[in-house]
Amino acid sequence: MRPRGTRQVQAGRFGAWLARPLASFHLVLTIATLLTVLGLVMVLSASSVESYADGGSAYALFVQQAMYAVIGAVLFYLALRIPLRWLRQVSFPLFAVSVLLLVLVLIPGVGSTVNGARRWIDLGLFSIQPSEVVKVTFVVWGAHLLVSRRAAARAANDPGGLKNILVPLVPAGLLVCLLIVLQPNLSTTIAMGIVLLALLWFGGLPLRLFLAILTSGAVAALVLALSAGYRSDRMRAFFNPGDDPQGINYQARQALYSLADGGLWGRGLGQSRAKWSYLPNSHNDFIFAIIGEELGFLGCALVLGLFALFVYTGLRIAARSVDPFLRLLTATATTWITGQALINIGYVVGLLPVTGLQLPLVSAGGSSLALTLLMFGIIANAARHEPEAVAALHAGQDGRVSRLLRLPKPEIYHPPRSRSGTPAAGDRSPARATPRDGDRPRTRTRANSRGTDTLRATRAWEPSYSVTHGRERGKYR
């Protein structure tokens, strides 16, 4: 057993590292890299048999996934360089284009039909799934819409009531869900519902109305799940796990067998038995089962740990940000990605009905991988706009990663002012975002902080604290 003093020293070092200005940025970058690399390795392992049987090459699906990973890495880098002002300006045009793509994919001859669903648009060298695009654009536009509406209402000293939150956000979200259901694609509809609910929750919707909308959404999802043959089969398989083991329950049972076969340490990388045509969609929807079989419980714990760290990092960024747009965007994106991961893992281990939602950054799926990396890039950009990160970067303390990527310095947030000339209520801004020329801060004002005690702490309209997160260390590192 390690001495108590040693554990305290290590905990102190980790706390000191977390107190650095760019710690959140480095965490997002590390999590995205580890999940993407793990996904590529597991896609290669899980898809090799199917790829060889279909085309004679064990690397066909892996090469396709690697190509989309490269595209996603480029999108991640571009998202790091995008000015937030420009991102907000183009949010609605991009959302409108993504909705148009959802309409086009339903047109025969434009959308490609695979397994009875019309979800892809074939562009020759690659195909794109509009429902994955609209998730990203809806997050960005929804956050911009809610923040702009509230800022305009406060500038005019007009609260505006619930209309500022619900209209046109909810009608737009319902329209997108309808277009996705027509493909049909219930799993992505559920993901869109998570995004809409997260925007409403963090946007400040009253609890009673939020619970009413949540209940209505759950009832609608249940009706849709029972309305189609294959979806109702999944529901029957979930509530009757012992029925028809060679039919509707086959896939779920094989996933559990794979997890059990892996044990604590796993059978070894590439040694899965289930991928030999025993587990359908082993490289996609059920890749978590292959991780459990080949890497064991420890491999599954690693995946869960990375997503848990992502939750902490995303909410940390949201709580530290002074820009309401970044607070709302980061909290919503974190909820969406984490919720999708939990649903995927939940149905693999038998806790939820099978929905078909992919494991973000890990499951095979080009559009999902590239666009999720784009969302991670936007979150990393938000991390670089934390007040302490802005101060450090403008003081020349870029760090090796920022210098290597040649990233521009983040913009300083200036809260909108009301007609009286004072900052609008609910906007948090540091008293001194950057040090003046030739003057380095020697002392820092102590301030109380609520931290991230609850998810409500990241709501866009609630003032919580003066942002001086580095007070415990005295100087920037």
GROMACS .gro file of C-alpha atoms in nm:
model
  477
    1MET     CA    1   0.000   0.000   0.000
    2ARG     CA    2   0.129   0.344  -0.092
    3PRO     CA    3   0.201   0.584   0.192
    4ARG     CA    4  -0.067   0.843   0.251
    5GLY     CA    5   0.175   1.125   0.189
    6THR     CA    6   0.259   0.990  -0.156
    7ARG     CA    7  -0.109   0.980  -0.256
    8GLN     CA    8  -0.157   1.336  -0.133
    9VAL     CA    9   0.141   1.456  -0.336
   10GLN     CA   10   0.009   1.288  -0.651
   11ALA     CA   11  -0.338   1.432  -0.595
   12GLY     CA   12  -0.183   1.773  -0.544
   13ARG     CA   13   0.011   1.745  -0.870
   14PHE     CA   14  -0.303   1.645  -1.061
   15GLY     CA   15  -0.495   1.933  -0.904
   16ALA     CA   16  -0.215   2.171  -0.998
   17TRP     CA   17  -0.227   2.043  -1.357
   18LEU     CA   18  -0.605   2.093  -1.371
   19ALA     CA   19  -0.555   2.450  -1.246
   20ARG     CA   20  -0.351   2.538  -1.555
   21PRO     CA   21  -0.522   2.776  -1.799
   22LEU     CA   22  -0.527   2.532  -2.093
   23ALA     CA   23  -0.605   2.215  -1.897
   24SER     CA   24  -0.959   2.187  -2.041
   25PHE     CA   25  -0.830   2.225  -2.396
   26HIS     CA   26  -0.570   1.953  -2.347
   27LEU     CA   27  -0.830   1.722  -2.192
   28VAL     CA   28  -1.066   1.758  -2.490
   29LEU     CA   29  -0.780   1.699  -2.733
   30THR     CA   30  -0.662   1.391  -2.543
   31ILE     CA   31  -1.009   1.237  -2.509
   32ALA     CA   32  -1.088   1.287  -2.879
   33THR     CA   33  -0.753   1.136  -2.982
   34LEU     CA   34  -0.779   0.832  -2.755
   35LEU     CA   35  -1.138   0.750  -2.852
   36THR     CA   36  -1.064   0.791  -3.224
   37VAL     CA   37  -0.751   0.573  -3.212
   38LEU     CA   38  -0.933   0.309  -3.007
   39GLY     CA   39  -1.220   0.318  -3.254
   40LEU     CA   40  -0.990   0.269  -3.554
   41VAL     CA   41  -0.815  -0.026  -3.390
   42MET     CA   42  -1.143  -0.193  -3.292
   43VAL     CA   43  -1.304  -0.130  -3.633
   44LEU     CA   44  -1.005  -0.299  -3.796
   45SER     CA   45  -1.039  -0.595  -3.562
   46ALA     CA   46  -1.419  -0.626  -3.574
   47SER     CA   47  -1.465  -0.571  -3.949
   48SER     CA   48  -1.174  -0.773  -4.090
   49VAL     CA   49  -1.372  -1.096  -4.134
   50GLU     CA   50  -1.675  -0.930  -4.294
   51SER     CA   51  -1.455  -0.715  -4.518
   52TYR     CA   52  -1.261  -1.017  -4.641
   53ALA     CA   53  -1.581  -1.214  -4.704
   54ASP     CA   54  -1.739  -0.931  -4.902
   55GLY     CA   55  -1.447  -0.800  -5.106
   56GLY     CA   56  -1.140  -1.014  -5.051
   57SER     CA   57  -0.962  -0.751  -4.842
   58ALA     CA   58  -0.962  -0.747  -4.463
   59TYR     CA   59  -0.885  -0.374  -4.459
   60ALA     CA   60  -1.167  -0.232  -4.676
   61LEU     CA   61  -1.390  -0.100  -4.395
   62PHE     CA   62  -1.089   0.008  -4.192
   63VAL     CA   63  -0.948   0.214  -4.479
   64GLN     CA   64  -1.286   0.382  -4.526
   65GLN     CA   65  -1.308   0.459  -4.154
   66ALA     CA   66  -0.950   0.591  -4.152
   67MET     CA   67  -1.033   0.821  -4.444
   68TYR     CA   68  -1.324   0.971  -4.252
   69ALA     CA   69  -1.100   1.001  -3.945
   70VAL     CA   70  -0.862   1.215  -4.151
   71ILE     CA   71  -1.154   1.427  -4.271
   72GLY     CA   72  -1.270   1.458  -3.911
   73ALA     CA   73  -0.923   1.564  -3.799
   74VAL     CA   74  -0.926   1.840  -4.061
   75LEU     CA   75  -1.272   1.951  -3.943
   76PHE     CA   76  -1.150   1.943  -3.582
   77TYR     CA   77  -0.860   2.173  -3.674
   78LEU     CA   78  -1.084   2.409  -3.872
   79ALA     CA   79  -1.325   2.426  -3.578
   80LEU     CA   80  -1.035   2.533  -3.355
   81ARG     CA   81  -0.963   2.826  -3.586
   82ILE     CA   82  -1.320   2.943  -3.643
   83PRO     CA   83  -1.394   3.281  -3.479
   84LEU     CA   84  -1.697   3.250  -3.255
   85ARG     CA   85  -1.856   3.559  -3.406
   86TRP     CA   86  -1.842   3.403  -3.753
   87LEU     CA   87  -1.970   3.070  -3.619
   88ARG     CA   88  -2.278   3.240  -3.478
   89GLN     CA   89  -2.337   3.436  -3.798
   90VAL     CA   90  -2.342   3.126  -4.020
   91SER     CA   91  -2.526   2.903  -3.772
   92PHE     CA   92  -2.871   2.956  -3.924
   93PRO     CA   93  -2.764   2.927  -4.292
   94LEU     CA   94  -2.585   2.601  -4.209
   95PHE     CA   95  -2.889   2.471  -4.023
   96ALA     CA   96  -3.115   2.564  -4.315
   97VAL     CA   97  -2.884   2.380  -4.557
   98SER     CA   98  -2.885   2.072  -4.336
   99VAL     CA   99  -3.267   2.074  -4.325
  100LEU     CA  100  -3.270   2.103  -4.705
  101LEU     CA  101  -3.044   1.797  -4.723
  102LEU     CA  102  -3.292   1.610  -4.503
  103VAL     CA  103  -3.561   1.690  -4.760
  104LEU     CA  104  -3.342   1.592  -5.057
  105VAL     CA  105  -3.246   1.256  -4.908
  106LEU     CA  106  -3.614   1.155  -4.914
  107ILE     CA  107  -3.636   1.207  -5.291
  108PRO     CA  108  -3.591   0.883  -5.491
  109GLY     CA  109  -3.279   0.904  -5.702
  110VAL     CA  110  -3.111   1.150  -5.467
  111GLY     CA  111  -3.109   0.953  -5.143
  112SER     CA  112  -2.960   0.605  -5.136
  113THR     CA  113  -3.167   0.324  -4.985
  114VAL     CA  114  -2.984   0.076  -4.761
  115ASN     CA  115  -3.167  -0.189  -4.557
  116GLY     CA  116  -3.501  -0.025  -4.627
  117ALA     CA  117  -3.397   0.322  -4.506
  118ARG     CA  118  -3.319   0.627  -4.721
  119ARG     CA  119  -3.052   0.802  -4.514
  120TRP     CA  120  -2.749   0.871  -4.734
  121ILE     CA  121  -2.663   1.098  -5.025
  122ASP     CA  122  -2.396   0.946  -5.250
  123LEU     CA  123  -2.144   1.209  -5.366
  124GLY     CA  124  -1.923   0.975  -5.564
  125LEU     CA  125  -1.602   0.944  -5.363
  126PHE     CA  126  -1.793   0.934  -5.037
  127SER     CA  127  -2.147   0.951  -4.901
  128ILE     CA  128  -2.293   1.183  -4.642
  129GLN     CA  129  -2.570   1.126  -4.389
  130PRO     CA  130  -2.771   1.451  -4.351
  131SER     CA  131  -2.918   1.343  -4.016
  132GLU     CA  132  -2.566   1.349  -3.868
  133VAL     CA  133  -2.503   1.696  -4.012
  134VAL     CA  134  -2.823   1.841  -3.869
  135LYS     CA  135  -2.733   1.735  -3.513
  136VAL     CA  136  -2.426   1.958  -3.518
  137THR     CA  137  -2.593   2.253  -3.691
  138PHE     CA  138  -2.896   2.235  -3.460
  139VAL     CA  139  -2.674   2.249  -3.151
  140VAL     CA  140  -2.491   2.558  -3.277
  141TRP     CA  141  -2.797   2.739  -3.413
  142GLY     CA  142  -3.009   2.653  -3.108
  143ALA     CA  143  -2.750   2.791  -2.868
  144HIS     CA  144  -2.712   3.107  -3.079
  145LEU     CA  145  -3.089   3.153  -3.104
  146LEU     CA  146  -3.159   3.123  -2.732
  147VAL     CA  147  -2.873   3.350  -2.631
  148SER     CA  148  -2.959   3.614  -2.892
  149ARG     CA  149  -3.326   3.614  -2.796
  150ARG     CA  150  -3.251   3.654  -2.427
  151ALA     CA  151  -2.988   3.926  -2.489
  152ALA     CA  152  -3.230   4.124  -2.709
  153ALA     CA  153  -3.508   4.092  -2.453
  154ARG     CA  154  -3.286   4.212  -2.170
  155ALA     CA  155  -3.150   4.499  -2.374
  156ALA     CA  156  -3.509   4.613  -2.423
  157ASN     CA  157  -3.597   4.540  -2.057
  158ASP     CA  158  -3.858   4.292  -2.182
  159PRO     CA  159  -3.836   3.941  -2.031
  160GLY     CA  160  -4.030   3.792  -2.320
  161GLY     CA  161  -4.154   3.490  -2.125
  162LEU     CA  162  -4.150   3.138  -2.258
  163LYS     CA  163  -4.192   3.247  -2.619
  164ASN     CA  164  -3.823   3.341  -2.643
  165ILE     CA  165  -3.727   2.986  -2.546
  166LEU     CA  166  -3.988   2.777  -2.726
  167VAL     CA  167  -4.034   2.962  -3.057
  168PRO     CA  168  -3.897   2.891  -3.314
  169LEU     CA  169  -3.663   2.637  -3.149
  170VAL     CA  170  -3.922   2.369  -3.068
  171PRO     CA  171  -4.106   2.386  -3.406
  172ALA     CA  172  -3.772   2.363  -3.588
  173GLY     CA  173  -3.667   2.068  -3.376
  174LEU     CA  174  -3.998   1.889  -3.436
  175LEU     CA  175  -3.966   1.949  -3.812
  176VAL     CA  176  -3.620   1.793  -3.813
  177CYS     CA  177  -3.744   1.496  -3.611
  178LEU     CA  178  -4.032   1.445  -3.855
  179LEU     CA  179  -3.799   1.446  -4.157
  180ILE     CA  180  -3.570   1.193  -3.987
  181VAL     CA  181  -3.862   0.966  -3.892
  182LEU     CA  182  -3.970   0.960  -4.259
  183GLN     CA  183  -3.637   0.801  -4.362
  184PRO     CA  184  -3.707   0.602  -4.125
  185ASN     CA  185  -3.442   0.650  -3.855
  186LEU     CA  186  -3.573   0.633  -3.499
  187SER     CA  187  -3.226   0.620  -3.338
  188THR     CA  188  -3.118   0.955  -3.480
  189THR     CA  189  -3.460   1.096  -3.391
  190ILE     CA  190  -3.387   1.004  -3.030
  191ALA     CA  191  -3.049   1.177  -3.054
  192MET     CA  192  -3.218   1.489  -3.189
  193GLY     CA  193  -3.464   1.473  -2.901
  194ILE     CA  194  -3.170   1.468  -2.658
  195VAL     CA  195  -3.027   1.779  -2.824
  196LEU     CA  196  -3.360   1.964  -2.809
  197LEU     CA  197  -3.419   1.871  -2.445
  198ALA     CA  198  -3.065   1.976  -2.351
  199LEU     CA  199  -3.113   2.316  -2.518
  200LEU     CA  200  -3.439   2.368  -2.332
  201TRP     CA  201  -3.295   2.253  -1.997
  202PHE     CA  202  -2.979   2.462  -2.007
  203GLY     CA  203  -3.170   2.744  -2.178
  204GLY     CA  204  -3.374   2.798  -1.863
  205LEU     CA  205  -3.710   2.632  -1.935
  206PRO     CA  206  -3.918   2.600  -1.614
  207LEU     CA  207  -3.896   2.257  -1.457
  208ARG     CA  208  -4.266   2.172  -1.485
  209LEU     CA  209  -4.284   2.257  -1.852
  210PHE     CA  210  -3.958   2.073  -1.917
  211LEU     CA  211  -4.094   1.759  -1.749
  212ALA     CA  212  -4.413   1.788  -1.955
  213ILE     CA  213  -4.214   1.809  -2.279
  214LEU     CA  214  -3.989   1.522  -2.166
  215THR     CA  215  -4.291   1.304  -2.093
  216SER     CA  216  -4.449   1.391  -2.428
  217GLY     CA  217  -4.127   1.303  -2.606
  218ALA     CA  218  -4.101   0.969  -2.427
  219VAL     CA  219  -4.459   0.882  -2.521
  220ALA     CA  220  -4.396   0.980  -2.885
  221ALA     CA  221  -4.080   0.766  -2.894
  222LEU     CA  222  -4.272   0.471  -2.751
  223VAL     CA  223  -4.547   0.508  -3.011
  224LEU     CA  224  -4.289   0.523  -3.292
  225ALA     CA  225  -4.109   0.221  -3.149
  226LEU     CA  226  -4.430   0.017  -3.162
  227SER     CA  227  -4.553   0.148  -3.497
  228ALA     CA  228  -4.315  -0.036  -3.733
  229GLY     CA  229  -4.248  -0.407  -3.760
  230TYR     CA  230  -3.874  -0.412  -3.698
  231ARG     CA  231  -3.900  -0.156  -3.417
  232SER     CA  232  -4.179  -0.345  -3.243
  233ASP     CA  233  -3.970  -0.663  -3.274
  234ARG     CA  234  -3.691  -0.490  -3.083
  235MET     CA  235  -3.929  -0.387  -2.808
  236ARG     CA  236  -4.069  -0.741  -2.781
  237ALA     CA  237  -3.716  -0.880  -2.770
  238PHE     CA  238  -3.625  -0.645  -2.486
  239PHE     CA  239  -3.928  -0.729  -2.271
  240ASN     CA  240  -3.908  -1.102  -2.353
  241PRO     CA  241  -3.534  -1.179  -2.362
  242GLY     CA  242  -3.589  -1.556  -2.352
  243ASP     CA  243  -3.817  -1.571  -2.657
  244ASP     CA  244  -3.695  -1.661  -3.007
  245PRO     CA  245  -3.318  -1.684  -2.934
  246GLN     CA  246  -3.245  -1.752  -3.301
  247GLY     CA  247  -3.467  -1.468  -3.425
  248ILE     CA  248  -3.542  -1.128  -3.277
  249ASN     CA  249  -3.329  -1.195  -2.967
  250TYR     CA  250  -3.030  -1.334  -3.153
  251GLN     CA  251  -2.824  -1.016  -3.179
  252ALA     CA  252  -2.876  -0.907  -2.819
  253ARG     CA  253  -2.793  -1.255  -2.684
  254GLN     CA  254  -2.475  -1.279  -2.894
  255ALA     CA  255  -2.363  -0.942  -2.758
  256LEU     CA  256  -2.401  -1.067  -2.401
  257TYR     CA  257  -2.213  -1.387  -2.488
  258SER     CA  258  -1.928  -1.175  -2.627
  259LEU     CA  259  -1.907  -0.964  -2.312
  260ALA     CA  260  -1.911  -1.275  -2.093
  261ASP     CA  261  -1.646  -1.445  -2.306
  262GLY     CA  262  -1.406  -1.154  -2.252
  263GLY     CA  263  -1.398  -1.181  -1.873
  264LEU     CA  264  -1.167  -0.946  -1.686
  265TRP     CA  265  -0.866  -0.935  -1.919
  266GLY     CA  266  -1.024  -1.024  -2.254
  267ARG     CA  267  -0.926  -1.282  -2.514
  268GLY     CA  268  -0.670  -1.052  -2.671
  269LEU     CA  269  -0.676  -0.793  -2.947
  270GLY     CA  270  -0.800  -0.950  -3.271
  271GLN     CA  271  -0.904  -1.276  -3.102
  272SER     CA  272  -1.281  -1.220  -3.099
  273ARG     CA  273  -1.499  -1.517  -3.190
  274ALA     CA  274  -1.821  -1.316  -3.229
  275LYS     CA  275  -1.688  -1.126  -3.533
  276TRP     CA  276  -1.682  -1.453  -3.729
  277SER     CA  277  -2.041  -1.387  -3.842
  278TYR     CA  278  -2.187  -1.469  -3.500
  279LEU     CA  279  -2.266  -1.107  -3.402
  280PRO     CA  280  -2.428  -0.890  -3.674
  281ASN     CA  281  -2.305  -0.529  -3.696
  282SER     CA  282  -2.014  -0.613  -3.467
  283HIS     CA  283  -1.808  -0.326  -3.612
  284ASN     CA  284  -2.088  -0.073  -3.583
  285ASP     CA  285  -2.376  -0.080  -3.335
  286PHE     CA  286  -2.227  -0.357  -3.120
  287ILE     CA  287  -1.858  -0.267  -3.123
  288PHE     CA  288  -1.869  -0.226  -2.745
  289ALA     CA  289  -1.935  -0.602  -2.721
  290ILE     CA  290  -1.620  -0.670  -2.925
  291ILE     CA  291  -1.424  -0.436  -2.696
  292GLY     CA  292  -1.547  -0.636  -2.399
  293GLU     CA  293  -1.458  -0.966  -2.564
  294GLU     CA  294  -1.109  -0.872  -2.681
  295LEU     CA  295  -1.003  -0.623  -2.412
  296GLY     CA  296  -1.220  -0.752  -2.129
  297PHE     CA  297  -1.377  -0.561  -1.846
  298LEU     CA  298  -1.072  -0.335  -1.830
  299GLY     CA  299  -1.123  -0.228  -2.191
  300CYS     CA  300  -1.489  -0.149  -2.124
  301ALA     CA  301  -1.389   0.042  -1.811
  302LEU     CA  302  -1.143   0.244  -2.019
  303VAL     CA  303  -1.419   0.348  -2.261
  304LEU     CA  304  -1.654   0.438  -1.976
  305GLY     CA  305  -1.375   0.628  -1.803
  306LEU     CA  306  -1.301   0.834  -2.114
  307PHE     CA  307  -1.665   0.932  -2.154
  308ALA     CA  308  -1.691   1.012  -1.782
  309LEU     CA  309  -1.385   1.236  -1.818
  310PHE     CA  310  -1.550   1.398  -2.119
  311VAL     CA  311  -1.860   1.475  -1.911
  312TYR     CA  312  -1.644   1.638  -1.644
  313THR     CA  313  -1.446   1.836  -1.901
  314GLY     CA  314  -1.750   1.955  -2.096
  315LEU     CA  315  -1.936   2.077  -1.788
  316ARG     CA  316  -1.615   2.231  -1.655
  317ILE     CA  317  -1.581   2.434  -1.976
  318ALA     CA  318  -1.947   2.534  -1.961
  319ALA     CA  319  -1.918   2.645  -1.598
  320ARG     CA  320  -1.598   2.843  -1.659
  321SER     CA  321  -1.708   3.020  -1.977
  322VAL     CA  322  -1.824   3.379  -1.952
  323ASP     CA  323  -1.991   3.379  -2.294
  324PRO     CA  324  -2.353   3.253  -2.260
  325PHE     CA  325  -2.333   3.112  -2.612
  326LEU     CA  326  -2.037   2.892  -2.522
  327ARG     CA  327  -2.196   2.785  -2.195
  328LEU     CA  328  -2.512   2.671  -2.367
  329LEU     CA  329  -2.338   2.516  -2.668
  330THR     CA  330  -2.081   2.321  -2.465
  331ALA     CA  331  -2.332   2.187  -2.212
  332THR     CA  332  -2.572   2.080  -2.489
  333ALA     CA  333  -2.302   1.910  -2.699
  334THR     CA  334  -2.170   1.728  -2.392
  335THR     CA  335  -2.519   1.603  -2.307
  336TRP     CA  336  -2.585   1.486  -2.664
  337ILE     CA  337  -2.257   1.294  -2.710
  338THR     CA  338  -2.270   1.141  -2.362
  339GLY     CA  339  -2.638   1.049  -2.393
  340GLN     CA  340  -2.575   0.877  -2.725
  341ALA     CA  341  -2.283   0.683  -2.576
  342LEU     CA  342  -2.489   0.572  -2.275
  343ILE     CA  343  -2.777   0.455  -2.496
  344ASN     CA  344  -2.538   0.251  -2.714
  345ILE     CA  345  -2.367   0.090  -2.416
  346GLY     CA  346  -2.703   0.041  -2.247
  347TYR     CA  347  -2.854  -0.169  -2.525
  348VAL     CA  348  -2.532  -0.367  -2.576
  349VAL     CA  349  -2.533  -0.478  -2.211
  350GLY     CA  350  -2.909  -0.541  -2.217
  351LEU     CA  351  -3.032  -0.247  -2.010
  352LEU     CA  352  -3.215  -0.077  -2.300
  353PRO     CA  353  -3.391  -0.188  -2.619
  354VAL     CA  354  -3.171  -0.198  -2.928
  355THR     CA  355  -3.193   0.139  -3.104
  356GLY     CA  356  -2.901   0.147  -3.349
  357LEU     CA  357  -2.733   0.456  -3.204
  358GLN     CA  358  -2.359   0.440  -3.260
  359LEU     CA  359  -2.087   0.472  -2.997
  360PRO     CA  360  -1.939   0.819  -3.070
  361LEU     CA  361  -1.590   0.815  -3.225
  362VAL     CA  362  -1.565   0.436  -3.178
  363SER     CA  363  -1.829   0.269  -3.395
  364ALA     CA  364  -1.779   0.239  -3.770
  365GLY     CA  365  -1.960   0.516  -3.954
  366GLY     CA  366  -1.792   0.782  -4.160
  367SER     CA  367  -2.035   1.074  -4.129
  368SER     CA  368  -2.081   1.016  -3.757
  369LEU     CA  369  -1.706   1.003  -3.693
  370ALA     CA  370  -1.619   1.313  -3.897
  371LEU     CA  371  -1.900   1.529  -3.760
  372THR     CA  372  -1.848   1.419  -3.400
  373LEU     CA  373  -1.484   1.523  -3.434
  374LEU     CA  374  -1.609   1.856  -3.568
  375MET     CA  375  -1.821   1.895  -3.253
  376PHE     CA  376  -1.521   1.806  -3.037
  377GLY     CA  377  -1.325   2.076  -3.220
  378ILE     CA  378  -1.591   2.333  -3.138
  379ILE     CA  379  -1.580   2.227  -2.771
  380ALA     CA  380  -1.200   2.256  -2.775
  381ASN     CA  381  -1.237   2.604  -2.923
  382ALA     CA  382  -1.470   2.691  -2.636
  383ALA     CA  383  -1.207   2.562  -2.391
  384ARG     CA  384  -0.956   2.811  -2.534
  385HIS     CA  385  -1.208   3.089  -2.459
  386GLU     CA  386  -1.212   3.029  -2.085
  387PRO     CA  387  -1.112   3.359  -1.919
  388GLU     CA  388  -0.787   3.221  -1.777
  389ALA     CA  389  -0.700   3.059  -2.109
  390VAL     CA  390  -0.763   3.388  -2.289
  391ALA     CA  391  -0.541   3.572  -2.040
  392ALA     CA  392  -0.262   3.316  -2.072
  393LEU     CA  393  -0.273   3.305  -2.452
  394HIS     CA  394  -0.274   3.684  -2.485
  395ALA     CA  395   0.019   3.695  -2.241
  396GLY     CA  396   0.221   3.475  -2.477
  397GLN     CA  397   0.184   3.148  -2.286
  398ASP     CA  398   0.056   2.951  -2.583
  399GLY     CA  399   0.192   2.610  -2.492
  400ARG     CA  400   0.349   2.360  -2.729
  401VAL     CA  401   0.021   2.234  -2.877
  402SER     CA  402  -0.108   2.580  -2.968
  403ARG     CA  403   0.229   2.678  -3.116
  404LEU     CA  404   0.247   2.353  -3.313
  405LEU     CA  405  -0.102   2.403  -3.456
  406ARG     CA  406  -0.047   2.778  -3.503
  407LEU     CA  407  -0.384   2.861  -3.357
  408PRO     CA  408  -0.501   3.222  -3.347
  409LYS     CA  409  -0.548   3.392  -3.012
  410PRO     CA  410  -0.907   3.369  -2.887
  411GLU     CA  411  -1.128   3.676  -2.886
  412ILE     CA  412  -1.200   3.854  -2.558
  413TYR     CA  413  -1.567   3.833  -2.467
  414HIS     CA  414  -1.746   4.163  -2.413
  415PRO     CA  415  -2.095   4.120  -2.265
  416PRO     CA  416  -2.382   4.303  -2.437
  417ARG     CA  417  -2.502   4.615  -2.259
  418SER     CA  418  -2.856   4.711  -2.176
  419ARG     CA  419  -3.004   5.051  -2.255
  420SER     CA  420  -2.873   5.181  -1.924
  421GLY     CA  421  -2.519   5.102  -2.036
  422THR     CA  422  -2.456   4.828  -1.779
  423PRO     CA  423  -2.376   4.465  -1.864
  424ALA     CA  424  -2.688   4.256  -1.906
  425ALA     CA  425  -2.785   4.052  -1.606
  426GLY     CA  426  -2.671   3.692  -1.620
  427ASP     CA  427  -2.359   3.772  -1.823
  428ARG     CA  428  -2.040   3.685  -1.645
  429SER     CA  429  -1.721   3.856  -1.742
  430PRO     CA  430  -1.389   3.869  -1.564
  431ALA     CA  431  -1.291   4.201  -1.416
  432ARG     CA  432  -0.968   4.183  -1.607
  433ALA     CA  433  -0.956   3.939  -1.897
  434THR     CA  434  -0.598   4.006  -2.006
  435PRO     CA  435  -0.301   4.180  -1.850
  436ARG     CA  436  -0.215   4.523  -1.982
  437ASP     CA  437   0.094   4.577  -2.193
  438GLY     CA  438   0.403   4.557  -1.975
  439ASP     CA  439   0.204   4.478  -1.666
  440ARG     CA  440   0.171   4.127  -1.526
  441PRO     CA  441  -0.084   4.051  -1.258
  442ARG     CA  442   0.072   3.988  -0.917
  443THR     CA  443  -0.239   3.952  -0.707
  444ARG     CA  444  -0.577   3.808  -0.782
  445THR     CA  445  -0.908   3.890  -0.624
  446ARG     CA  446  -1.058   3.604  -0.423
  447ALA     CA  447  -1.415   3.520  -0.513
  448ASN     CA  448  -1.666   3.261  -0.411
  449SER     CA  449  -1.761   2.999  -0.667
  450ARG     CA  450  -2.045   2.754  -0.701
  451GLY     CA  451  -1.837   2.538  -0.934
  452THR     CA  452  -2.032   2.260  -1.099
  453ASP     CA  453  -2.241   2.145  -0.805
  454THR     CA  454  -2.539   2.080  -1.030
  455LEU     CA  455  -2.614   2.067  -1.399
  456ARG     CA  456  -2.823   2.379  -1.353
  457ALA     CA  457  -2.500   2.568  -1.271
  458THR     CA  458  -2.428   2.581  -1.644
  459ARG     CA  459  -2.759   2.731  -1.746
  460ALA     CA  460  -2.702   3.022  -1.976
  461TRP     CA  461  -2.905   3.285  -1.795
  462GLU     CA  462  -2.813   3.228  -1.431
  463PRO     CA  463  -2.528   3.435  -1.285
  464SER     CA  464  -2.315   3.212  -1.064
  465TYR     CA  465  -1.978   3.363  -0.985
  466SER     CA  466  -1.699   3.596  -1.081
  467VAL     CA  467  -1.467   3.394  -1.297
  468THR     CA  468  -1.129   3.378  -1.122
  469HIS     CA  469  -1.056   3.008  -1.133
  470GLY     CA  470  -0.681   3.040  -1.094
  471ARG     CA  471  -0.694   3.212  -0.759
  472GLU     CA  472  -0.541   2.917  -0.577
  473ARG     CA  473  -0.219   2.920  -0.772
  474GLY     CA  474  -0.133   3.288  -0.776
  475LYS     CA  475   0.031   3.300  -1.119
  476TYR     CA  476  -0.035   3.153  -1.462
  477ARG     CA  477   0.152   2.842  -1.554
   0.00000   0.00000   0.00000
